[in-house]
mmCIF file of C-alpha atoms in Angstrom:
data_model
loop_
_atom_site.group_PDB
_atom_site.id
_atom_site.type_symbol
_atom_site.label_atom_id
_atom_site.label_comp_id
_atom_site.label_asym_id
_atom_site.label_seq_id
_atom_site.Cartn_x
_atom_site.Cartn_y
_atom_site.Cartn_z
ATOM 1 C CA MET A 1 12.922 16.986 7.893
ATOM 2 C CA SER A 2 11.082 20.264 7.313
ATOM 3 C CA ALA A 3 7.385 20.699 6.605
ATOM 4 C CA ALA A 4 8.321 20.895 2.940
ATOM 5 C CA THR A 5 10.046 17.508 2.761
ATOM 6 C CA LEU A 6 9.948 13.936 4.036
ATOM 7 C CA ASP A 7 13.190 12.184 4.913
ATOM 8 C CA VAL A 8 14.601 8.780 5.829
ATOM 9 C CA ALA A 9 13.245 9.104 9.367
ATOM 10 C CA TRP A 10 9.758 9.365 7.864
ATOM 11 C CA ALA A 11 10.333 6.217 5.814
ATOM 12 C CA ARG A 12 11.456 4.363 8.921
ATOM 13 C CA ARG A 13 8.434 5.613 10.897
ATOM 14 C CA PHE A 14 6.216 4.453 8.065
ATOM 15 C CA VAL A 15 7.631 0.942 8.349
ATOM 16 C CA THR A 16 7.001 0.931 12.104
ATOM 17 C CA LEU A 17 3.423 2.187 11.792
ATOM 18 C CA ALA A 18 2.673 -0.036 8.795
ATOM 19 C CA THR A 19 3.840 -3.068 10.714
ATOM 20 C CA GLU A 20 1.770 -2.164 13.762
ATOM 21 C CA THR A 21 -1.287 -1.515 11.589
ATOM 22 C CA VAL A 22 -1.033 -4.722 9.578
ATOM 23 C CA VAL A 23 -0.526 -6.806 12.703
ATOM 24 C CA GLU A 24 -3.480 -5.091 14.382
ATOM 25 C CA HIS A 25 -5.766 -5.684 11.380
ATOM 26 C CA ARG A 26 -4.440 -9.083 10.297
ATOM 27 C CA VAL A 27 -7.581 -10.980 11.361
ATOM 28 C CA GLU A 28 -9.865 -8.454 9.681
ATOM 29 C CA LEU A 29 -7.850 -8.614 6.445
ATOM 30 C CA SER A 30 -7.817 -12.401 6.469
ATOM 31 C CA GLU A 31 -11.587 -12.452 7.056
ATOM 32 C CA LEU A 32 -12.071 -10.235 4.005
ATOM 33 C CA ASP A 33 -9.831 -12.589 2.044
ATOM 34 C CA ARG A 34 -11.655 -15.654 3.355
ATOM 35 C CA GLU A 35 -14.872 -14.328 1.830
ATOM 36 C CA ILE A 36 -13.491 -14.077 -1.706
ATOM 37 C CA GLY A 37 -9.963 -15.531 -1.674
ATOM 38 C CA ASP A 38 -7.545 -17.819 0.141
ATOM 39 C CA GLY A 39 -8.109 -16.334 3.585
ATOM 40 C CA ASP A 40 -4.467 -15.628 4.357
ATOM 41 C CA HIS A 41 -3.945 -12.013 3.265
ATOM 42 C CA GLY A 42 -3.736 -10.575 6.764
ATOM 43 C CA GLU A 43 -1.459 -13.242 8.186
ATOM 44 C CA ASN A 44 0.811 -13.088 5.142
ATOM 45 C CA LEU A 45 1.167 -9.305 5.376
ATOM 46 C CA ALA A 46 1.674 -9.406 9.141
ATOM 47 C CA ARG A 47 4.478 -11.913 8.701
ATOM 48 C CA GLY A 48 5.970 -9.899 5.852
ATOM 49 C CA PHE A 49 5.943 -6.533 7.602
ATOM 50 C CA THR A 50 7.274 -8.020 10.811
ATOM 51 C CA ALA A 51 10.248 -9.162 8.737
ATOM 52 C CA VAL A 52 10.405 -5.751 7.057
ATOM 53 C CA ALA A 53 10.550 -3.967 10.415
ATOM 54 C CA ALA A 54 13.442 -6.160 11.534
ATOM 55 C CA ALA A 55 15.301 -5.641 8.255
ATOM 56 C CA VAL A 56 14.865 -1.873 8.264
ATOM 57 C CA ASP A 57 15.786 -1.629 11.936
ATOM 58 C CA GLY A 58 19.111 -3.287 11.187
ATOM 59 C CA SER A 59 19.830 -1.351 8.004
ATOM 60 C CA SER A 60 21.937 1.730 7.349
ATOM 61 C CA ALA A 61 19.772 3.073 4.497
ATOM 62 C CA GLU A 62 20.417 6.785 3.968
ATOM 63 C CA THR A 63 17.720 7.562 1.384
ATOM 64 C CA VAL A 64 13.953 7.223 1.293
ATOM 65 C CA GLY A 65 14.343 4.877 -1.653
ATOM 66 C CA GLY A 66 16.871 2.805 0.238
ATOM 67 C CA VAL A 67 14.292 2.046 2.910
ATOM 68 C CA LEU A 68 11.550 1.359 0.366
ATOM 69 C CA LYS A 69 13.794 -1.002 -1.589
ATOM 70 C CA LEU A 70 14.397 -2.994 1.577
ATOM 71 C CA VAL A 71 10.623 -3.110 2.111
ATOM 72 C CA ALA A 72 10.213 -4.417 -1.432
ATOM 73 C CA THR A 73 12.818 -7.147 -1.311
ATOM 74 C CA THR A 74 11.713 -8.347 2.119
ATOM 75 C CA LEU A 75 8.042 -8.541 1.135
ATOM 76 C CA MET A 76 8.907 -10.415 -2.035
ATOM 77 C CA SER A 77 10.823 -13.023 -0.066
ATOM 78 C CA THR A 78 8.396 -13.449 2.847
ATOM 79 C CA VAL A 79 4.829 -12.842 1.633
ATOM 80 C CA GLY A 80 3.069 -15.603 -0.264
ATOM 81 C CA GLY A 81 0.231 -15.416 -2.738
ATOM 82 C CA ALA A 82 -0.318 -12.440 -4.999
ATOM 83 C CA ALA A 83 0.327 -9.802 -2.333
ATOM 84 C CA GLY A 84 4.093 -10.330 -2.085
ATOM 85 C CA PRO A 85 4.865 -9.734 -5.772
ATOM 86 C CA LEU A 86 2.307 -6.929 -6.071
ATOM 87 C CA TYR A 87 3.427 -4.953 -3.046
ATOM 88 C CA GLY A 88 7.049 -5.846 -3.712
ATOM 89 C CA THR A 89 6.864 -4.424 -7.218
ATOM 90 C CA ALA A 90 5.034 -1.338 -5.962
ATOM 91 C CA PHE A 91 7.679 -0.562 -3.362
ATOM 92 C CA LEU A 92 10.508 -1.364 -5.770
ATOM 93 C CA ARG A 93 9.171 1.098 -8.358
ATOM 94 C CA ALA A 94 8.597 3.679 -5.631
ATOM 95 C CA ALA A 95 12.154 3.185 -4.386
ATOM 96 C CA LYS A 96 13.618 3.921 -7.805
ATOM 97 C CA VAL A 97 12.013 7.376 -7.981
ATOM 98 C CA SER A 98 12.754 8.336 -4.377
ATOM 99 C CA ASP A 99 16.441 7.514 -4.020
ATOM 100 C CA ALA A 100 17.232 10.771 -2.210
ATOM 101 C CA PRO A 101 17.636 11.838 1.420
ATOM 102 C CA GLU A 102 14.421 13.899 1.195
ATOM 103 C CA ILE A 103 11.385 14.174 -1.071
ATOM 104 C CA ASP A 104 8.969 17.069 -1.522
ATOM 105 C CA ALA A 105 5.223 17.117 -2.193
ATOM 106 C CA GLU A 106 5.597 16.379 -5.900
ATOM 107 C CA GLY A 107 8.049 13.656 -4.966
ATOM 108 C CA VAL A 108 5.313 12.028 -2.875
ATOM 109 C CA HIS A 109 2.997 12.034 -5.885
ATOM 110 C CA THR A 110 5.751 10.613 -8.076
ATOM 111 C CA LEU A 111 6.467 7.890 -5.519
ATOM 112 C CA LEU A 112 2.808 6.849 -5.291
ATOM 113 C CA ASP A 113 2.370 6.977 -9.063
ATOM 114 C CA ALA A 114 5.369 4.707 -9.531
ATOM 115 C CA GLY A 115 3.905 2.302 -6.971
ATOM 116 C CA LEU A 116 0.624 2.163 -8.865
ATOM 117 C CA GLU A 117 2.458 1.569 -12.134
ATOM 118 C CA GLY A 118 4.251 -1.358 -10.516
ATOM 119 C CA ILE A 119 0.992 -2.890 -9.301
ATOM 120 C CA VAL A 120 -0.618 -2.542 -12.728
ATOM 121 C CA ALA A 121 2.440 -3.953 -14.472
ATOM 122 C CA ARG A 122 2.517 -6.976 -12.178
ATOM 123 C CA GLY A 123 -1.194 -7.659 -11.798
ATOM 124 C CA LYS A 124 -2.534 -6.484 -15.167
ATOM 125 C CA ALA A 125 -5.626 -5.090 -13.428
ATOM 126 C CA ASN A 126 -7.678 -2.047 -14.327
ATOM 127 C CA VAL A 127 -9.881 0.281 -12.301
ATOM 128 C CA GLY A 128 -13.137 -1.519 -11.577
ATOM 129 C CA ASP A 129 -11.639 -5.014 -11.489
ATOM 130 C CA LYS A 130 -12.019 -5.129 -7.673
ATOM 131 C CA THR A 131 -8.330 -5.117 -6.764
ATOM 132 C CA MET A 132 -5.875 -2.884 -4.926
ATOM 133 C CA VAL A 133 -5.746 -0.784 -8.102
ATOM 134 C CA ASP A 134 -9.154 0.565 -7.069
ATOM 135 C CA ALA A 135 -7.576 2.033 -3.918
ATOM 136 C CA TRP A 136 -4.293 3.180 -5.450
ATOM 137 C CA THR A 137 -5.743 4.944 -8.501
ATOM 138 C CA PRO A 138 -7.840 7.506 -6.588
ATOM 139 C CA ALA A 139 -4.974 7.857 -4.106
ATOM 140 C CA VAL A 140 -2.577 8.868 -6.876
ATOM 141 C CA ALA A 141 -5.124 11.261 -8.395
ATOM 142 C CA ALA A 142 -5.700 12.891 -5.005
ATOM 143 C CA ALA A 143 -1.950 13.159 -4.415
ATOM 144 C CA GLN A 144 -1.454 14.822 -7.790
ATOM 145 C CA ALA A 145 -4.194 17.371 -7.152
ATOM 146 C CA SER A 146 -2.979 18.046 -3.622
ATOM 147 C CA ALA A 147 0.640 18.542 -4.684
ATOM 148 C CA ALA A 148 -0.435 20.827 -7.524
ATOM 149 C CA SER A 149 -2.373 22.987 -5.066
ATOM 150 C CA GLY A 150 0.770 23.675 -3.037
ATOM 151 C CA ALA A 151 0.062 21.273 -0.187
ATOM 152 C CA SER A 152 2.808 19.926 2.070
ATOM 153 C CA PRO A 153 4.060 16.341 1.678
ATOM 154 C CA ALA A 154 2.095 15.342 4.798
ATOM 155 C CA GLU A 155 -1.069 16.864 3.343
ATOM 156 C CA VAL A 156 -0.486 15.100 0.044
ATOM 157 C CA LEU A 157 -0.194 11.769 1.838
ATOM 158 C CA ARG A 158 -3.329 12.436 3.879
ATOM 159 C CA ALA A 159 -5.285 13.242 0.717
ATOM 160 C CA ALA A 160 -3.999 10.042 -0.869
ATOM 161 C CA ALA A 161 -4.828 7.936 2.180
ATOM 162 C CA ASP A 162 -8.362 9.311 2.434
ATOM 163 C CA ALA A 163 -8.960 8.646 -1.258
ATOM 164 C CA ALA A 164 -7.599 5.122 -0.909
ATOM 165 C CA ARG A 165 -9.913 4.424 2.012
ATOM 166 C CA GLN A 166 -12.918 5.488 -0.058
ATOM 167 C CA GLY A 167 -11.582 3.532 -3.016
ATOM 168 C CA ALA A 168 -11.466 0.391 -0.892
ATOM 169 C CA VAL A 169 -15.073 0.939 0.242
ATOM 170 C CA ASP A 170 -16.059 1.406 -3.386
ATOM 171 C CA THR A 171 -14.905 -2.137 -4.227
ATOM 172 C CA ASP A 172 -17.810 -3.565 -2.204
ATOM 173 C CA PRO A 173 -20.397 -3.532 -5.047
ATOM 174 C CA LEU A 174 -17.951 -4.566 -7.773
ATOM 175 C CA VAL A 175 -17.702 -7.948 -9.478
ATOM 176 C CA ALA A 176 -14.168 -9.327 -9.130
ATOM 177 C CA LEU A 177 -12.449 -9.755 -12.490
ATOM 178 C CA LYS A 178 -8.948 -10.707 -11.325
ATOM 179 C CA GLY A 179 -7.399 -13.341 -9.103
ATOM 180 C CA ARG A 180 -9.098 -16.065 -7.124
ATOM 181 C CA ALA A 181 -12.035 -13.781 -6.336
ATOM 182 C CA SER A 182 -12.916 -13.711 -10.044
ATOM 183 C CA TYR A 183 -13.958 -17.362 -9.803
ATOM 184 C CA LEU A 184 -16.918 -16.268 -7.689
ATOM 185 C CA GLY A 185 -18.336 -13.989 -10.353
ATOM 186 C CA GLU A 186 -21.452 -12.220 -9.101
ATOM 187 C CA ARG A 187 -21.016 -13.816 -5.669
ATOM 188 C CA SER A 188 -18.061 -11.484 -5.085
ATOM 189 C CA VAL A 189 -20.470 -8.529 -4.977
ATOM 190 C CA GLY A 190 -20.917 -7.148 -1.471
ATOM 191 C CA HIS A 191 -17.424 -8.056 -0.300
ATOM 192 C CA ARG A 192 -14.512 -5.635 0.040
ATOM 193 C CA ASP A 193 -11.313 -6.435 -1.792
ATOM 194 C CA PRO A 194 -8.681 -7.333 0.818
ATOM 195 C CA GLY A 195 -5.830 -5.870 -1.225
ATOM 196 C CA ALA A 196 -7.635 -2.545 -1.531
ATOM 197 C CA ALA A 197 -8.316 -2.630 2.210
ATOM 198 C CA SER A 198 -4.675 -3.290 3.104
ATOM 199 C CA SER A 199 -3.537 -0.629 0.629
ATOM 200 C CA ALA A 200 -5.702 1.930 2.417
ATOM 201 C CA LEU A 201 -4.216 0.909 5.762
ATOM 202 C CA LEU A 202 -0.655 1.213 4.457
ATOM 203 C CA LEU A 203 -1.243 4.639 2.918
ATOM 204 C CA ASP A 204 -2.844 5.788 6.168
ATOM 205 C CA ALA A 205 0.282 4.619 8.007
ATOM 206 C CA ALA A 206 2.408 6.663 5.581
ATOM 207 C CA ALA A 207 0.272 9.739 6.233
ATOM 208 C CA ARG A 208 0.430 9.309 10.021
ATOM 209 C CA ALA A 209 4.190 8.869 9.832
ATOM 210 C CA ALA A 210 4.429 12.229 8.069
ATOM 211 C CA GLN A 211 2.617 13.934 10.949
ATOM 212 C CA ALA A 212 5.158 12.822 13.551
#
């Protein structure tokens, strides 16, 4: 891997860091979910990514997309609730546009954009609905701008991760319009969307993996 590209080793490092991050924050994520949902988001993701790490560790994937496809299929089969299908579809779409040994800065933007498209297609949510879309949409916009400015893939991912983190914070004052949280109506105001929070953590893991 050069500074101008990200390779399969990056994808594998991402899985390792994502797993560590989700496990570390599983209680926090479940607490966020307990406030406006089923209360199992963190534990579900921790279980799913632990399975992902084992699957990727035992795989012979030779492309970035090959690793991401394994992430997708494992999450779909191990994570319950809405998160499994949403993240599974995101990673599956991302895998389809990154089936190469290396990807460049624009490839990072394309990968993230495909992930967002998968989430929207599966969840039918829009910006402002208080979902993970509110973290992914600014992340994709930041990635596009960063790639267009000539930034490296690592810089593109960092820009995306920072935007996702702010996007997650920005769900706090929103009224939930999708999922179980929507049943609360105005009572969902003041609570952070757990899917947006976990999305920010995962994109941060991807950015840190690119710095290794």
